[in-house]
Amino acid sequence: MAENDIITRTVSPNKAKKSINHAMLKRRPIFLWGPPGIGKSDIVRQITDDLEKSLLIDIRLSLWEPTDIKGIPYFDSNTGTMVWAPPGELPSEELAKKYKNIVLLLDEMNSAAP
């Protein structure tokens, strides 16, 4: 098998949950692929609820524009440069310090703006 080949498989919700938990322990990103309505978001929500001091940020990318993701540039008069104001949906450093685990669910990627 070539190095860039992608292996796909179908798994049960329980097996998916176990695999996702394993990947999260190793701080690895996860990509869930499947038709609408099979419970992908629900599995992520359940896992987040089971984690200690956790926050789920559920972003429906089909409803976002590219500037929503990157933020909006503004002039910082203190530094004399343009900086990006981060999206309000993402946690600030102050908020992030309150949680042991933050799960970012980027849902509906297939219909997101390019």
PDB file of C-alpha atoms in Angstrom:
ATOM      1  CA  MET A   1       0.000   0.000   0.000  1.00  0.00           C
ATOM      2  CA  ALA A   2       1.306   3.442  -0.932  1.00  0.00           C
ATOM      3  CA  GLU A   3       2.125   5.886   1.843  1.00  0.00           C
ATOM      4  CA  ASN A   4      -0.635   8.317   0.801  1.00  0.00           C
ATOM      5  CA  ASP A   5      -3.407   5.723   0.509  1.00  0.00           C
ATOM      6  CA  ILE A   6      -6.324   6.288   2.843  1.00  0.00           C
ATOM      7  CA  ILE A   7      -7.844   3.368   4.684  1.00  0.00           C
ATOM      8  CA  THR A   8     -11.560   3.633   5.411  1.00  0.00           C
ATOM      9  CA  ARG A   9     -13.728   1.332   7.452  1.00  0.00           C
ATOM     10  CA  THR A  10     -17.187   1.206   8.904  1.00  0.00           C
ATOM     11  CA  VAL A  11     -17.428   0.947  12.675  1.00  0.00           C
ATOM     12  CA  SER A  12     -20.210   0.744  15.225  1.00  0.00           C
ATOM     13  CA  PRO A  13     -20.931   3.777  17.438  1.00  0.00           C
ATOM     14  CA  ASN A  14     -19.336   2.003  20.423  1.00  0.00           C
ATOM     15  CA  LYS A  15     -16.197   1.154  18.452  1.00  0.00           C
ATOM     16  CA  ALA A  16     -16.046   4.730  17.137  1.00  0.00           C
ATOM     17  CA  LYS A  17     -16.339   6.079  20.676  1.00  0.00           C
ATOM     18  CA  LYS A  18     -13.524   3.806  21.869  1.00  0.00           C
ATOM     19  CA  SER A  19     -11.268   4.812  18.956  1.00  0.00           C
ATOM     20  CA  ILE A  20     -11.997   8.512  19.462  1.00  0.00           C
ATOM     21  CA  ASN A  21     -11.223   8.260  23.181  1.00  0.00           C
ATOM     22  CA  HIS A  22      -7.919   6.551  22.362  1.00  0.00           C
ATOM     23  CA  ALA A  23      -6.980   9.250  19.843  1.00  0.00           C
ATOM     24  CA  MET A  24      -7.921  12.011  22.280  1.00  0.00           C
ATOM     25  CA  LEU A  25      -5.691  10.525  24.980  1.00  0.00           C
ATOM     26  CA  LYS A  26      -2.837  10.825  22.496  1.00  0.00           C
ATOM     27  CA  ARG A  27      -3.912  14.383  21.581  1.00  0.00           C
ATOM     28  CA  ARG A  28      -4.577  13.390  17.963  1.00  0.00           C
ATOM     29  CA  PRO A  29      -7.180  14.994  15.694  1.00  0.00           C
ATOM     30  CA  ILE A  30     -10.030  12.834  14.465  1.00  0.00           C
ATOM     31  CA  PHE A  31     -11.961  12.958  11.197  1.00  0.00           C
ATOM     32  CA  LEU A  32     -15.381  11.299  11.250  1.00  0.00           C
ATOM     33  CA  TRP A  33     -16.966  10.721   7.869  1.00  0.00           C
ATOM     34  CA  GLY A  34     -20.462   9.477   7.179  1.00  0.00           C
ATOM     35  CA  PRO A  35     -23.917  10.410   5.960  1.00  0.00           C
ATOM     36  CA  PRO A  36     -26.035  12.913   7.890  1.00  0.00           C
ATOM     37  CA  GLY A  37     -28.034  11.676  10.839  1.00  0.00           C
ATOM     38  CA  ILE A  38     -25.953   8.677  11.927  1.00  0.00           C
ATOM     39  CA  GLY A  39     -24.812  10.226  15.214  1.00  0.00           C
ATOM     40  CA  LYS A  40     -21.312  11.579  14.590  1.00  0.00           C
ATOM     41  CA  SER A  41     -21.984  14.805  16.500  1.00  0.00           C
ATOM     42  CA  ASP A  42     -23.806  12.915  19.258  1.00  0.00           C
ATOM     43  CA  ILE A  43     -20.812  10.639  19.814  1.00  0.00           C
ATOM     44  CA  VAL A  44     -18.496  13.633  20.151  1.00  0.00           C
ATOM     45  CA  ARG A  45     -20.959  15.290  22.539  1.00  0.00           C
ATOM     46  CA  GLN A  46     -21.166  12.121  24.680  1.00  0.00           C
ATOM     47  CA  ILE A  47     -17.390  11.825  24.845  1.00  0.00           C
ATOM     48  CA  THR A  48     -17.024  15.472  25.838  1.00  0.00           C
ATOM     49  CA  ASP A  49     -19.673  15.062  28.547  1.00  0.00           C
ATOM     50  CA  ASP A  50     -17.717  12.089  29.935  1.00  0.00           C
ATOM     51  CA  LEU A  51     -14.457  14.067  30.145  1.00  0.00           C
ATOM     52  CA  GLU A  52     -13.457  15.888  33.311  1.00  0.00           C
ATOM     53  CA  LYS A  53     -13.805  19.694  33.148  1.00  0.00           C
ATOM     54  CA  SER A  54     -14.552  19.736  29.431  1.00  0.00           C
ATOM     55  CA  LEU A  55     -15.937  22.231  26.951  1.00  0.00           C
ATOM     56  CA  LEU A  56     -17.401  21.348  23.555  1.00  0.00           C
ATOM     57  CA  ILE A  57     -17.244  23.989  20.848  1.00  0.00           C
ATOM     58  CA  ASP A  58     -19.573  22.854  18.057  1.00  0.00           C
ATOM     59  CA  ILE A  59     -19.049  24.893  14.894  1.00  0.00           C
ATOM     60  CA  ARG A  60     -21.261  24.256  11.866  1.00  0.00           C
ATOM     61  CA  LEU A  61     -18.885  25.283   9.092  1.00  0.00           C
ATOM     62  CA  SER A  62     -21.665  25.479   6.518  1.00  0.00           C
ATOM     63  CA  LEU A  63     -22.910  28.572   8.377  1.00  0.00           C
ATOM     64  CA  TRP A  64     -19.518  30.297   8.507  1.00  0.00           C
ATOM     65  CA  GLU A  65     -17.710  32.544   6.064  1.00  0.00           C
ATOM     66  CA  PRO A  66     -13.902  32.404   5.721  1.00  0.00           C
ATOM     67  CA  THR A  67     -13.526  35.597   7.804  1.00  0.00           C
ATOM     68  CA  ASP A  68     -15.596  33.997  10.565  1.00  0.00           C
ATOM     69  CA  ILE A  69     -12.917  31.327  10.901  1.00  0.00           C
ATOM     70  CA  LYS A  70      -9.801  33.481  10.672  1.00  0.00           C
ATOM     71  CA  GLY A  71     -11.210  36.563  12.347  1.00  0.00           C
ATOM     72  CA  ILE A  72     -11.272  40.169  11.252  1.00  0.00           C
ATOM     73  CA  PRO A  73      -8.159  42.326  10.846  1.00  0.00           C
ATOM     74  CA  TYR A  74      -7.852  45.580  12.743  1.00  0.00           C
ATOM     75  CA  PHE A  75      -5.140  48.172  13.279  1.00  0.00           C
ATOM     76  CA  ASP A  76      -3.321  47.923  16.610  1.00  0.00           C
ATOM     77  CA  SER A  77      -2.168  51.464  17.400  1.00  0.00           C
ATOM     78  CA  ASN A  78       0.209  50.189  20.113  1.00  0.00           C
ATOM     79  CA  THR A  79       2.282  48.140  17.675  1.00  0.00           C
ATOM     80  CA  GLY A  80       1.425  49.986  14.467  1.00  0.00           C
ATOM     81  CA  THR A  81       0.466  46.726  12.768  1.00  0.00           C
ATOM     82  CA  MET A  82      -2.608  44.888  11.585  1.00  0.00           C
ATOM     83  CA  VAL A  83      -3.645  42.005  13.838  1.00  0.00           C
ATOM     84  CA  TRP A  84      -6.453  39.489  13.656  1.00  0.00           C
ATOM     85  CA  ALA A  85      -9.331  39.606  16.117  1.00  0.00           C
ATOM     86  CA  PRO A  86     -10.070  35.943  16.845  1.00  0.00           C
ATOM     87  CA  PRO A  87     -13.599  34.598  16.391  1.00  0.00           C
ATOM     88  CA  GLY A  88     -15.746  34.955  19.487  1.00  0.00           C
ATOM     89  CA  GLU A  89     -16.764  31.286  19.286  1.00  0.00           C
ATOM     90  CA  LEU A  90     -13.218  30.169  20.076  1.00  0.00           C
ATOM     91  CA  PRO A  91     -12.129  30.310  23.713  1.00  0.00           C
ATOM     92  CA  SER A  92      -9.852  33.044  24.979  1.00  0.00           C
ATOM     93  CA  GLU A  93      -6.742  32.008  26.896  1.00  0.00           C
ATOM     94  CA  GLU A  94      -8.524  33.010  30.094  1.00  0.00           C
ATOM     95  CA  LEU A  95     -11.519  30.773  29.360  1.00  0.00           C
ATOM     96  CA  ALA A  96      -9.325  27.896  28.145  1.00  0.00           C
ATOM     97  CA  LYS A  97      -7.470  27.830  31.469  1.00  0.00           C
ATOM     98  CA  LYS A  98     -10.738  26.907  33.209  1.00  0.00           C
ATOM     99  CA  TYR A  99     -11.001  23.599  31.327  1.00  0.00           C
ATOM    100  CA  LYS A 100      -8.877  20.493  31.296  1.00  0.00           C
ATOM    101  CA  ASN A 101     -10.254  19.452  27.901  1.00  0.00           C
ATOM    102  CA  ILE A 102     -11.577  21.541  25.030  1.00  0.00           C
ATOM    103  CA  VAL A 103     -13.092  19.683  22.095  1.00  0.00           C
ATOM    104  CA  LEU A 104     -13.483  21.597  18.842  1.00  0.00           C
ATOM    105  CA  LEU A 105     -16.054  19.957  16.567  1.00  0.00           C
ATOM    106  CA  LEU A 106     -15.873  21.325  13.024  1.00  0.00           C
ATOM    107  CA  ASP A 107     -19.090  19.901  11.635  1.00  0.00           C
ATOM    108  CA  GLU A 108     -20.443  19.956   8.078  1.00  0.00           C
ATOM    109  CA  MET A 109     -16.988  20.420   6.549  1.00  0.00           C
ATOM    110  CA  ASN A 110     -18.217  19.167   3.188  1.00  0.00           C
ATOM    111  CA  SER A 111     -20.463  22.222   2.817  1.00  0.00           C
ATOM    112  CA  ALA A 112     -18.061  24.809   4.265  1.00  0.00           C
ATOM    113  CA  ALA A 113     -16.914  27.836   2.299  1.00  0.00           C
ATOM    114  CA  PRO A 114     -13.635  27.207   0.437  1.00  0.00           C
TER     115      PRO A 114
END
